[in-house]
Short mmCIF file of C-alpha atoms in Angstrom, two decimals:
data_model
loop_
_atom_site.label_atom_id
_atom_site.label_comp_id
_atom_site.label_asym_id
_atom_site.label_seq_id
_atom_site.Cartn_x
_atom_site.Cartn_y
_atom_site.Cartn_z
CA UNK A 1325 10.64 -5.97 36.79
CA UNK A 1326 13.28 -4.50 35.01
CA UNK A 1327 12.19 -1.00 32.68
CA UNK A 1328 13.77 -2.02 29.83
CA UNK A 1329 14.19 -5.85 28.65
CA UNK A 1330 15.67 -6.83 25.78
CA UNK A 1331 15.67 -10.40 24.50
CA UNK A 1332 17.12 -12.18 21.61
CA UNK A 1333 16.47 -9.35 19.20
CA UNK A 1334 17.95 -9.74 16.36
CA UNK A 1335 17.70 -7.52 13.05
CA UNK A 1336 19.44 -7.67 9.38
CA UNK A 1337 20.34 -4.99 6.73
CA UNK A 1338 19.66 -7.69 3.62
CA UNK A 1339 22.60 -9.98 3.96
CA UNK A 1340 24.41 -7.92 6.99
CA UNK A 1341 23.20 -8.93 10.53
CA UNK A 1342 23.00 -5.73 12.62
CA UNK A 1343 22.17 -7.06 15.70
CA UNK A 1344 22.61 -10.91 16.26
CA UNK A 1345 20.22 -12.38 19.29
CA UNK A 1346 20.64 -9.45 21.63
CA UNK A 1347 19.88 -9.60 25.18
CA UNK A 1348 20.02 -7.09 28.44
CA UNK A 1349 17.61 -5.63 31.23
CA UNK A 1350 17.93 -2.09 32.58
CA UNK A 1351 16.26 -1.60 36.12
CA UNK A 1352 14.85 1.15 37.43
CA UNK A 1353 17.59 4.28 38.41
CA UNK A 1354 20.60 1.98 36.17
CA UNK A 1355 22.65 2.96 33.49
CA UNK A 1356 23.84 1.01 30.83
CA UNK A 1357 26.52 2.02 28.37
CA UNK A 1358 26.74 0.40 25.33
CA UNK A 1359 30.22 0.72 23.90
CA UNK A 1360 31.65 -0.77 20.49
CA UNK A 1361 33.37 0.32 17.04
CA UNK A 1362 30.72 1.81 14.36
CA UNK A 1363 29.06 -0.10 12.81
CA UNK A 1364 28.81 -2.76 16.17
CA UNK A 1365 24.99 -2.18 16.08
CA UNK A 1366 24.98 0.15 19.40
CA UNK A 1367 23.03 2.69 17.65
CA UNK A 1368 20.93 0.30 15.89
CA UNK A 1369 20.36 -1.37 19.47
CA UNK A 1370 19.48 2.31 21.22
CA UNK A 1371 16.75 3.27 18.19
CA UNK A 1372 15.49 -0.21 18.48
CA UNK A 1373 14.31 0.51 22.14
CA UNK A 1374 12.13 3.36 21.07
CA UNK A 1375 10.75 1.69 17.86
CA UNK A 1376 12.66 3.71 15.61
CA UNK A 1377 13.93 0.89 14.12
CA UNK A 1378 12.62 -2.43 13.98
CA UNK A 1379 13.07 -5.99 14.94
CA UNK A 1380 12.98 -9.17 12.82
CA UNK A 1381 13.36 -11.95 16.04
CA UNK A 1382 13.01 -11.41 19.63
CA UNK A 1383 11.12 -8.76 21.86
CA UNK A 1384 11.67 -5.20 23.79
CA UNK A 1385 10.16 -4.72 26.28
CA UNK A 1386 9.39 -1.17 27.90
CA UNK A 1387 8.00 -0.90 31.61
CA UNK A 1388 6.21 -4.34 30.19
CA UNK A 1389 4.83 -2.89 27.33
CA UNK A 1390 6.29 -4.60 23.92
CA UNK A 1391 7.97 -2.29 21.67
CA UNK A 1392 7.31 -4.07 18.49
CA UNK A 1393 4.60 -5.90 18.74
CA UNK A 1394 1.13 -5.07 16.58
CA UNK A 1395 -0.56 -2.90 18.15
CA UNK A 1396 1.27 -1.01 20.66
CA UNK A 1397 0.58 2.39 21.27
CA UNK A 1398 3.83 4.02 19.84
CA UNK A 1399 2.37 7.57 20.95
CA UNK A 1400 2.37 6.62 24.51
CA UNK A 1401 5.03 4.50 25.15
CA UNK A 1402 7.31 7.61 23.70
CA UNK A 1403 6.52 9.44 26.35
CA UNK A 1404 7.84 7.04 28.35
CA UNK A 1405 11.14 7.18 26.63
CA UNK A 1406 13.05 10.32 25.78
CA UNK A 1407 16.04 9.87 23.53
CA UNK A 1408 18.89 12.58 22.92
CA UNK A 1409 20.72 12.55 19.21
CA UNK A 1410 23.90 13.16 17.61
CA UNK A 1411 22.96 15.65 16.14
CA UNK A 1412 20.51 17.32 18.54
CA UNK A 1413 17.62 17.18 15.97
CA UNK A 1414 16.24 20.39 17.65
CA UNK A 1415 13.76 22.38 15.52
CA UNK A 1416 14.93 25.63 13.96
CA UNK A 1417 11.69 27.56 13.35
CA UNK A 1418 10.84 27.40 17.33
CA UNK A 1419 12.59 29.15 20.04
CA UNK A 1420 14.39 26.62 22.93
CA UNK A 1421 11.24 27.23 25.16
CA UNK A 1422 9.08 26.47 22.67
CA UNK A 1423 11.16 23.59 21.63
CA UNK A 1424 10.82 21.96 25.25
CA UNK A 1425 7.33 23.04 25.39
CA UNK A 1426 6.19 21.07 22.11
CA UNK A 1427 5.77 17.41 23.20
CA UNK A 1428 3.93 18.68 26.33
CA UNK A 1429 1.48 21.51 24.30
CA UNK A 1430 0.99 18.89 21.62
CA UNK A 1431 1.20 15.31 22.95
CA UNK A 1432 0.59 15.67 26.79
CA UNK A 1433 -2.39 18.24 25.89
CA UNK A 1434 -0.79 20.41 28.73
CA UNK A 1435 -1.63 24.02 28.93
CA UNK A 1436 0.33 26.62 27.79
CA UNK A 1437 1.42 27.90 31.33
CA UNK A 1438 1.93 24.69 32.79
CA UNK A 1439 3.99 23.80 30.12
CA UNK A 1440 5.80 27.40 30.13
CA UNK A 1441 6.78 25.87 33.70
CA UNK A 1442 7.82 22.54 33.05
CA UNK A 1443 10.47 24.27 30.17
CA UNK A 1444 11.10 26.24 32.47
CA UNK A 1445 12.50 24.34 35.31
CA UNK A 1446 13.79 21.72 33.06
CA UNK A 1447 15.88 24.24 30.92
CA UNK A 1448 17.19 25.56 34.60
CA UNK A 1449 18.17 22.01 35.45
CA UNK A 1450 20.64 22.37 32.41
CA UNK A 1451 21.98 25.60 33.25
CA UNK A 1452 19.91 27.30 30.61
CA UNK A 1453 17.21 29.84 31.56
CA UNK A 1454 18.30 32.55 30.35
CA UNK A 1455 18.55 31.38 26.73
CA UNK A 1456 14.82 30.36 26.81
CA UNK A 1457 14.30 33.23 23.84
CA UNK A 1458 17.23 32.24 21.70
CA UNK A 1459 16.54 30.27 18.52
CA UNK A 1460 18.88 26.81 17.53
CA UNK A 1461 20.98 28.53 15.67
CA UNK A 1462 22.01 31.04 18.08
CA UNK A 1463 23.44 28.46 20.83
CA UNK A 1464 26.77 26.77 20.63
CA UNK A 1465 26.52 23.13 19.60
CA UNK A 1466 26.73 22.14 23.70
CA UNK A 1467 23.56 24.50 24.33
CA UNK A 1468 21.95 23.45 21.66
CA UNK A 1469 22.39 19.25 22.92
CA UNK A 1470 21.25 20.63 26.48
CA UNK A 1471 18.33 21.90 25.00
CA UNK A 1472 17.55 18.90 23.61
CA UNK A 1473 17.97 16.99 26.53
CA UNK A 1474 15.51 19.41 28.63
CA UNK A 1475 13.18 18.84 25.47
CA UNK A 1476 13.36 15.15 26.17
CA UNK A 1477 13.68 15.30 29.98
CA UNK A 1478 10.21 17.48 30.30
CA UNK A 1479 7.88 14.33 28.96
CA UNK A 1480 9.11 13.13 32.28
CA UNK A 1481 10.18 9.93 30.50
CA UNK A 1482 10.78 6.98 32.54
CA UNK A 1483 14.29 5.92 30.72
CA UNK A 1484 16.33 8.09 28.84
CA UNK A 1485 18.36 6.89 25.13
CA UNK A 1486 21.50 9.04 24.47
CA UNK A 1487 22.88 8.40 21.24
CA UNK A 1488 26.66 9.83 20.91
CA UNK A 1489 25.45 12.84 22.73
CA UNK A 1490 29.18 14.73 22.64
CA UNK A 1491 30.21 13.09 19.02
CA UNK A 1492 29.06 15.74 17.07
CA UNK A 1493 30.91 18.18 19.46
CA UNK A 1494 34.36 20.36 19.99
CA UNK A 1495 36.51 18.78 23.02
CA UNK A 1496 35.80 21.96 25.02
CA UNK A 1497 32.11 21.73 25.06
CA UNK A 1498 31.57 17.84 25.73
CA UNK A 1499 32.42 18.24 29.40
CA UNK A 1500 29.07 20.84 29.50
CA UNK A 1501 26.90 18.52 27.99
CA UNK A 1502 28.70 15.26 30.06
CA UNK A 1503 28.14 16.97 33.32
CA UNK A 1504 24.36 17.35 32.81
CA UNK A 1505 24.01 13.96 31.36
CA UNK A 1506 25.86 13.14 34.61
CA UNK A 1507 23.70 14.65 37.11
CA UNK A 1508 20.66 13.09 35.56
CA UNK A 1509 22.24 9.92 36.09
CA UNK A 1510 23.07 11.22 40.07
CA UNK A 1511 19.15 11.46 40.12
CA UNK A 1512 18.52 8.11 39.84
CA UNK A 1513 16.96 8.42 35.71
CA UNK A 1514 16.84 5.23 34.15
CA UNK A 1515 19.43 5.60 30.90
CA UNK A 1516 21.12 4.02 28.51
CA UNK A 1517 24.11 5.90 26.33
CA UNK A 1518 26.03 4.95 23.55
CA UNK A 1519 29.08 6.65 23.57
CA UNK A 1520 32.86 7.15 22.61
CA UNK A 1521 33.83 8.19 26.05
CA UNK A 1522 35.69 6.03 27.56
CA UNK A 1523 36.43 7.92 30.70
CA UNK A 1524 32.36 8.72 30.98
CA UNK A 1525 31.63 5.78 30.43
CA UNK A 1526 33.76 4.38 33.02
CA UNK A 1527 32.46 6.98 35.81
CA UNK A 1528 29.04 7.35 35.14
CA UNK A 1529 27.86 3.17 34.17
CA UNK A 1530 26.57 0.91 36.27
CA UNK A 1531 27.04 -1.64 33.94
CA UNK A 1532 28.61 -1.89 30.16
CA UNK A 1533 27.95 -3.63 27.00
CA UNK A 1534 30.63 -4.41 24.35
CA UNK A 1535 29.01 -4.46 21.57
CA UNK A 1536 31.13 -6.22 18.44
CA UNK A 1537 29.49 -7.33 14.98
CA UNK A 1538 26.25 -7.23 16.56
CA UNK A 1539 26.15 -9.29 19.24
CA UNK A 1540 27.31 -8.47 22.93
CA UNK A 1541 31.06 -9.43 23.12
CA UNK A 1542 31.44 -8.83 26.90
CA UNK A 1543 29.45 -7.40 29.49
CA UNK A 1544 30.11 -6.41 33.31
CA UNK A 1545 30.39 -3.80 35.70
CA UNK A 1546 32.71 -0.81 34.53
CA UNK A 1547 35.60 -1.73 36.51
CA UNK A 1548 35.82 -5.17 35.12
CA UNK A 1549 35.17 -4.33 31.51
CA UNK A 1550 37.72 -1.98 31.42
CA UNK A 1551 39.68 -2.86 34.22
CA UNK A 1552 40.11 -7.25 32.83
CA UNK A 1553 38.69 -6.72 29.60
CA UNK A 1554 38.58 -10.94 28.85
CA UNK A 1555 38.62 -11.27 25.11
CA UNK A 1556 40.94 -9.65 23.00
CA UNK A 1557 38.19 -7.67 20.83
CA UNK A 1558 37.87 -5.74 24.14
CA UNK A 1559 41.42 -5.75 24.74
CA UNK A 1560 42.29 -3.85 21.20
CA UNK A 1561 38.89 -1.79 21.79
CA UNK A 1562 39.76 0.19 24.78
CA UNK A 1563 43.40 0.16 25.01
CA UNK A 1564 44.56 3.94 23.59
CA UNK A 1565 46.66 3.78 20.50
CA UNK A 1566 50.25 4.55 20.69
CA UNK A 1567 51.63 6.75 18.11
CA UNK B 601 -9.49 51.86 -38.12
CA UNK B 602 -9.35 54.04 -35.02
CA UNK B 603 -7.22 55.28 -32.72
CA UNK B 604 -6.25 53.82 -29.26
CA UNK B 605 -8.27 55.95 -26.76
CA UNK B 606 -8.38 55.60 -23.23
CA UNK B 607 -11.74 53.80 -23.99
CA UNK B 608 -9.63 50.78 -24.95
CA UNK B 609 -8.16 51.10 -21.43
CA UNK B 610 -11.33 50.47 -20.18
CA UNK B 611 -12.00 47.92 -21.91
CA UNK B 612 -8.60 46.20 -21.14
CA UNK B 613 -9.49 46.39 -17.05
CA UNK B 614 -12.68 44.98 -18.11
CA UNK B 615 -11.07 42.33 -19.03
CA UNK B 616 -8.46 41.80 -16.66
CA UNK B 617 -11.30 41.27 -14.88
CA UNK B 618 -11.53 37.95 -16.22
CA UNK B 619 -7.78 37.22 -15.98
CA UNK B 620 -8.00 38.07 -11.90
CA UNK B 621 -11.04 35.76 -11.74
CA UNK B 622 -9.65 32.65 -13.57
CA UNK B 623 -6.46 33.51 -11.76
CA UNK B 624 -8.07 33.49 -8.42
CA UNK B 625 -9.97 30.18 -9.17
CA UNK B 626 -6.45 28.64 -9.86
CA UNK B 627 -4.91 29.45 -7.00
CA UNK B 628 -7.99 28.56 -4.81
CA UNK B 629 -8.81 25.26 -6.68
CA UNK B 630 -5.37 24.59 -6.97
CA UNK B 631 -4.01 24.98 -3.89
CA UNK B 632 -6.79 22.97 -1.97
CA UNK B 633 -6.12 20.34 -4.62
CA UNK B 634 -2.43 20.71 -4.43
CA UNK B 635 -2.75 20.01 -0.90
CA UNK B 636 -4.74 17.24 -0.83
CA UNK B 637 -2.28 15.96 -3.87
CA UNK B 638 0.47 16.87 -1.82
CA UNK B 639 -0.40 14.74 0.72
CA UNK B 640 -1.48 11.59 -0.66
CA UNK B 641 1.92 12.26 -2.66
CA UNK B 642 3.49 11.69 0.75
CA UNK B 643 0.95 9.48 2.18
CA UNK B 644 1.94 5.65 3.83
CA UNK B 645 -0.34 4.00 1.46
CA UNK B 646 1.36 3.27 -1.80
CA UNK B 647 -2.44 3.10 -3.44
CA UNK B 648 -2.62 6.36 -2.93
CA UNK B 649 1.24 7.82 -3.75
CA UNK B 650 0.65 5.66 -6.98
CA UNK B 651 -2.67 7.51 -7.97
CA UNK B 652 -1.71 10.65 -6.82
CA UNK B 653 1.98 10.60 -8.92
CA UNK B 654 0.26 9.49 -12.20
CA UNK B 655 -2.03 12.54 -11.56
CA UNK B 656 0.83 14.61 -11.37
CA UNK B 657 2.64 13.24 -14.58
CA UNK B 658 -0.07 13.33 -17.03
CA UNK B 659 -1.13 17.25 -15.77
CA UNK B 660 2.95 17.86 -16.14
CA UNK B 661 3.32 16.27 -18.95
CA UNK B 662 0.47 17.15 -21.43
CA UNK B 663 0.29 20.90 -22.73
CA UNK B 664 -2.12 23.57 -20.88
CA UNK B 665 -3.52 24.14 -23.66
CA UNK B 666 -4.88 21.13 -24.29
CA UNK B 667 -5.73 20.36 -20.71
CA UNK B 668 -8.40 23.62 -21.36
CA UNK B 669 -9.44 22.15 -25.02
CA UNK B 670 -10.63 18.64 -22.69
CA UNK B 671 -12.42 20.38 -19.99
CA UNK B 672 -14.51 22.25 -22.15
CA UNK B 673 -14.84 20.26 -25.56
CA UNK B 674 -14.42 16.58 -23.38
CA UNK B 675 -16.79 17.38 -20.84
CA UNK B 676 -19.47 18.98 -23.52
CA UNK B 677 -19.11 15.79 -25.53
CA UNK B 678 -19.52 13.65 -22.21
CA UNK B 679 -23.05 15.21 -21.69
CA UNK B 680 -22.08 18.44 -18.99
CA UNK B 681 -23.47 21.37 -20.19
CA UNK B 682 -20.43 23.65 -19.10
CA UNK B 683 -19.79 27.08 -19.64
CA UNK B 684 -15.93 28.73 -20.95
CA UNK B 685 -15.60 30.03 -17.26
CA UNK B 686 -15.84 26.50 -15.56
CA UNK B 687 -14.16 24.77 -18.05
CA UNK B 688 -11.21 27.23 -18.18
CA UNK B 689 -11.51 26.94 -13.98
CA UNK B 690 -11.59 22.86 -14.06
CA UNK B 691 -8.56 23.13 -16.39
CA UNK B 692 -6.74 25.37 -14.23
CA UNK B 693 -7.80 24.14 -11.11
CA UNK B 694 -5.94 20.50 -12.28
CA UNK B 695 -3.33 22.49 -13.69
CA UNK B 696 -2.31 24.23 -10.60
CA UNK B 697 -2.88 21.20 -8.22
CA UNK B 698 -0.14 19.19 -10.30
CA UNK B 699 2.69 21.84 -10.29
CA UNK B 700 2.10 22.97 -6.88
CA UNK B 701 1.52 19.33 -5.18
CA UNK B 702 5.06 19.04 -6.68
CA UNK B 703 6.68 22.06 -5.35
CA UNK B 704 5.16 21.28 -1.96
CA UNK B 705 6.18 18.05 -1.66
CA UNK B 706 9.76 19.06 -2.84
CA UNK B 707 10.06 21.33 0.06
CA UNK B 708 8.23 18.63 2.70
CA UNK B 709 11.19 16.17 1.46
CA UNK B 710 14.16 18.85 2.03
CA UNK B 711 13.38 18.77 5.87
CA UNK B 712 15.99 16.41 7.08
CA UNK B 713 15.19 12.98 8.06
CA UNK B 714 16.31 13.63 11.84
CA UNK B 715 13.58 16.61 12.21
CA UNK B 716 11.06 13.36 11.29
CA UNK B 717 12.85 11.29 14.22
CA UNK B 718 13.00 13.90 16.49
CA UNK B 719 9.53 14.75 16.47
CA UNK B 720 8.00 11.57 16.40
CA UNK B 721 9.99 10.50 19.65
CA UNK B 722 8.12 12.91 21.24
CA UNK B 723 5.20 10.60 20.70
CA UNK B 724 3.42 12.70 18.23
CA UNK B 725 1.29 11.56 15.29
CA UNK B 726 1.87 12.07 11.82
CA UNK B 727 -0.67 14.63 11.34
CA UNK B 728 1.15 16.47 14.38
CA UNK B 729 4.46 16.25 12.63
CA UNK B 730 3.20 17.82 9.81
CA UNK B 731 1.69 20.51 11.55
CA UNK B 732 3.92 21.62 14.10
CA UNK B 733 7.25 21.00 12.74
CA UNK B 734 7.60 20.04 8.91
CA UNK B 735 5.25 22.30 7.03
CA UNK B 736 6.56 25.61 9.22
CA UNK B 737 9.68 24.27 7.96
CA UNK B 738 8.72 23.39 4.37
CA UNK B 739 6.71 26.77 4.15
CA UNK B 740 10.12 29.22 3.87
CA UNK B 741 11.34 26.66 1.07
CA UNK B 742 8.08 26.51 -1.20
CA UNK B 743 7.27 30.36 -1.33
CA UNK B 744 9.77 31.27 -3.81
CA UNK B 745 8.68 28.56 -6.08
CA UNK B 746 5.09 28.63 -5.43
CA UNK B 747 4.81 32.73 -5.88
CA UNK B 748 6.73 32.19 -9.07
CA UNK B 749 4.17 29.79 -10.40
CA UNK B 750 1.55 31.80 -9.51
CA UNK B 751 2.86 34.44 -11.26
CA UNK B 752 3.13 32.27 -14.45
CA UNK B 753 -0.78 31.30 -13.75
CA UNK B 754 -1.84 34.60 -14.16
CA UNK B 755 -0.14 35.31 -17.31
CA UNK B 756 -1.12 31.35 -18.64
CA UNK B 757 -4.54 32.21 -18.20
CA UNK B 758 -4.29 34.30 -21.59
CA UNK B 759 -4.87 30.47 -22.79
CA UNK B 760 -7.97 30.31 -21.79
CA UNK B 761 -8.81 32.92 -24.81
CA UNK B 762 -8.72 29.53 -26.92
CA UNK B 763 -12.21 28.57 -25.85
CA UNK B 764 -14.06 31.90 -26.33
CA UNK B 765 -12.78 33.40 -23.00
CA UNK B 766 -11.64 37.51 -24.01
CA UNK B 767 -9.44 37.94 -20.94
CA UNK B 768 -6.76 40.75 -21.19
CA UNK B 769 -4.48 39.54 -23.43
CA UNK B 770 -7.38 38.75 -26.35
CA UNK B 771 -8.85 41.98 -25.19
CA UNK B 772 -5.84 43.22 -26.45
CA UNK B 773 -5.39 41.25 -29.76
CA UNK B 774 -8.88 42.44 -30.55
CA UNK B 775 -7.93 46.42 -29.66
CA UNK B 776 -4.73 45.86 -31.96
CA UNK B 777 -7.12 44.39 -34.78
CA UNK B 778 -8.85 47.29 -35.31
CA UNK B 779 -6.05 50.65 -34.19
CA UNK B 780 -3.32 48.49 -35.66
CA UNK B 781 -1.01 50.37 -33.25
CA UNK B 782 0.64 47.35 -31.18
CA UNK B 783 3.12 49.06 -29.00
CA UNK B 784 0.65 51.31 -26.92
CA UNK B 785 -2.16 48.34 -26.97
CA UNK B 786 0.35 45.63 -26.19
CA UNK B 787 2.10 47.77 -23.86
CA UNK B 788 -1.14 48.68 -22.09
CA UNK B 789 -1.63 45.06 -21.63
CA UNK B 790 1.81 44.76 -20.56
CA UNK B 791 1.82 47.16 -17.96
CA UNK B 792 -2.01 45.55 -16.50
CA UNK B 793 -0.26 42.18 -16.39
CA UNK B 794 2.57 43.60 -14.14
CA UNK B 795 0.07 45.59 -11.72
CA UNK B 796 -1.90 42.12 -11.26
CA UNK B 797 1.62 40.45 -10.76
CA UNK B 798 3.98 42.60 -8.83
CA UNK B 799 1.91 42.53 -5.51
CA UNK B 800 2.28 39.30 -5.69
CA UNK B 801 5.85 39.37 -5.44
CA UNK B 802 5.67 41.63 -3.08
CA UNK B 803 3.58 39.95 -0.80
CA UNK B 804 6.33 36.84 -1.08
CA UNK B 805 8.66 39.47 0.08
CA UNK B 806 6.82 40.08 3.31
CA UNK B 807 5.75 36.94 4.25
CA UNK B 808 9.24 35.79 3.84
CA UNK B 809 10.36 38.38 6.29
CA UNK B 810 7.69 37.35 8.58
CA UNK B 811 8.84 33.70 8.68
CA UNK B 812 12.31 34.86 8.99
CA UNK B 813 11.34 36.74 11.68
CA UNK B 814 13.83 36.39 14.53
CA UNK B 815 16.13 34.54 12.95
CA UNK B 816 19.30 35.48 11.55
CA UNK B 817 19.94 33.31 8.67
CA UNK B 818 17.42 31.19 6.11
CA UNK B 819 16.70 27.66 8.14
CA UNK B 820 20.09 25.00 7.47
CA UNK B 821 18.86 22.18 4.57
#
């Protein structure tokens, strides 16, 4: 059973269809990469999976439990899926241990210590222990997004969403914040990114999604996608501009 | 006529007394109101945001003065024997609850949007939200405003002399009425007024330190 299923979902803005009958698995340990211009619905398609946004036709489907449908437990199935922003969305007043403790204090009921332990192993696992003190605002913008993904990574979610981790970043601290995203993926975490980086994406994907007005243009393994890119939407999409 | 004596002074802190007690009442009442405004202001249910923002509207929008003239006239002629102390504490009570549910949910709405979505992915309630990560938030941006209002509270409550109430600033009309000497009387009163009101601002000052506290620069809106 795959831990993410997505089927025909489809979702409009008023007249503009953001996502047009939409359909992928992700199994256990895989990771997806949805690539596409803005405004292709990748985004859209990523806060979809959490219920941050909604559907208007088809299902998600997390570890079997339906995203969307009356009822579900939105409390508990987040804990089964972290999600990393743009913009890190970390919270200023709290210090980055008490920003990964949070969701375990408060949600998972944990104790303090036990949670104190969790933060910190999981900020160690992104190469920041020593910063556990430090509020937001005192990081560089590449701490601060590996912060956030320890936040998210101590629920012990069973898929990870990372939504144009590095956009929001200077060129010399994406490879920081790629590396750790990268060694999750070496762990065998269930993810699915939406990103600009072609040369990630490439490396890291098991398989990628083109999105394009919505819909999924072309999808395949990495090699193939950007390797024999078949339709010309694809073609224009990943070829670097010459000028 | 007489002269002002520092008999009159006495009687002046008598009757500040009555100025700190209506003012205390206000911020009390008010501020449990205020919350509970505050948050149906907010709330999911548009029933309630409706009710809550008509509420707000008609206490903005109609004078103090006449807010006290209802509770204690209105509520007499609608059968509740009431004395000038409730009335005056209904009236401010409502008074305070409308300007302060406003501030409050001025500063709940400045948190950005992705503070909202970031919290609730981590699976918490609403309630939680509010608790853990907007109000600490919202808290720096409403004690400016909401010290300053209290601030004007305790002077408005010089209104409440309109119903029969002789808080400090009647105390000192009445004084003035019979030494005719307005700049020590008025001054007195003056200088009462800014004893009852300066701690205040000083205790903003603090508390805004303490929130601050660890933090090198006011939280990014």
């Amino acid at each position: 059973m795959p831990v993410v299923s997505v089927q025909h979902a489809s979702k409009s803005y008023g007249p503009l269809r953001v996502l047009d009958d939409v359909s992928f698995d992700v199994y256990r340990g895989q990771v997806v990469v949805l690539i596409g211009r803005s405004g292709s619905g990748k985004s859209t398609m990523l806060r979809c999976l959490n219920g941050l946004e909604g559907i208007d036709a088809g299902t998600v489907t997390i570890d079997g439990v339906a995203v969307h449908a009356k009822g579900t437990d939105l409390r508990r199935l987040r804990q089964e899926v972290g999600i990393v922003f743009q913009h890190y969305n970390l919270f200023p007043h709290l210090t980055v241990e008490q920003n990964v403790m949070l969701g375990l204090t408060v949600v998972k009921r944990m104790k303090r210590a036990d949670a104190q332990a969790v933060a910190a192993t999981t900020l160690s696992q992104v190469g920041l222990a020593d910063k556990r003190a430090a509020f937001p605002e005192q990081l560089s913008g590449g701490q601060q997004q590996r912060v956030a993904i320890a936040r998210s990574l101590a629920m012990q979610p069973k898929v990870m969403l990372f939504d144009e981790v590095t956009s929001a970043l200077d060129p010399e601290l994406k490879d920081e914040v790629l590396n750790v995203v990268e060694a999750l993926a070496a762990s065998g975490m269930t993810m699915v990114l939406v990103t600009h980086e072609m040369a990630f994406a490439r490396h890291v994907a098991d398989s990628v999604i083109f999105m394009h007005a919505g819909r999924i243009h072309e999808t395949g393994p990495p090699a193939r996608i950007f390797g024999e890119p078949s339709t010309p939407e694809l073609r224009q999409f990943i070829t670097p501009r010459t000028n | 006529m007489r002269d002002f004596s520092p008999f009159d002074v006495v009687l002046l802190l008598q009757a500040a007394r009555w100025t700190v007690l209506l003012s205390t009442i206000a911020f009390v009442g008010g501020g449990l109101l205020g919350a509970v405004m505050t948050w149906m202001r907010i709330s999911r249910s548009s029933a309630l945001r409706h009710f809550a923002r008509g509420y707000i509207l008609l206490l903005q929008g109609t004078p103090l003065l006449m807010q006290i003239f209802l509770a204690y006239f209105g509520l007499a002629l609608a059968g509740f024997d009431i004395s000038a102390v409730v009335a005056a504490g209904i009236a401010f009570t409502a008074y305070a609850s409308a300007f302060l549910a406003e501030i409050w949910r001025g500063s709940i709405e400045a948190i950005p949007r992705p503070q909202w979505e970031g919290s609730v992915s981590l699976g918490m309630t609403r309630f939680e939200q509010m608790r853990y990560v907007i109000v600490p938030q919202a808290l720096r941006l409403a004690l400016p405003p909401t010290v300053g209002f209290l601030v004007q509270i305790v002077k408005n409550t010089s209104l409440a002399a309109i119903i029969g109430f002789t808080d400090l600033a009647r105390a000192g009309q009445l004084i003035n009425n019979v030494t005719l000497m307005p700049f020590p009387v008025f001054g007195t009163v003056a200088a009462i007024y800014f004893v009852l009101c300066f701690p205040l601002s000083l205790a903003s000052r603090a508390l805004e330190r303490r929130l601050h506290a660890g933090r090198q620069r006011p939280a990014r809106v």
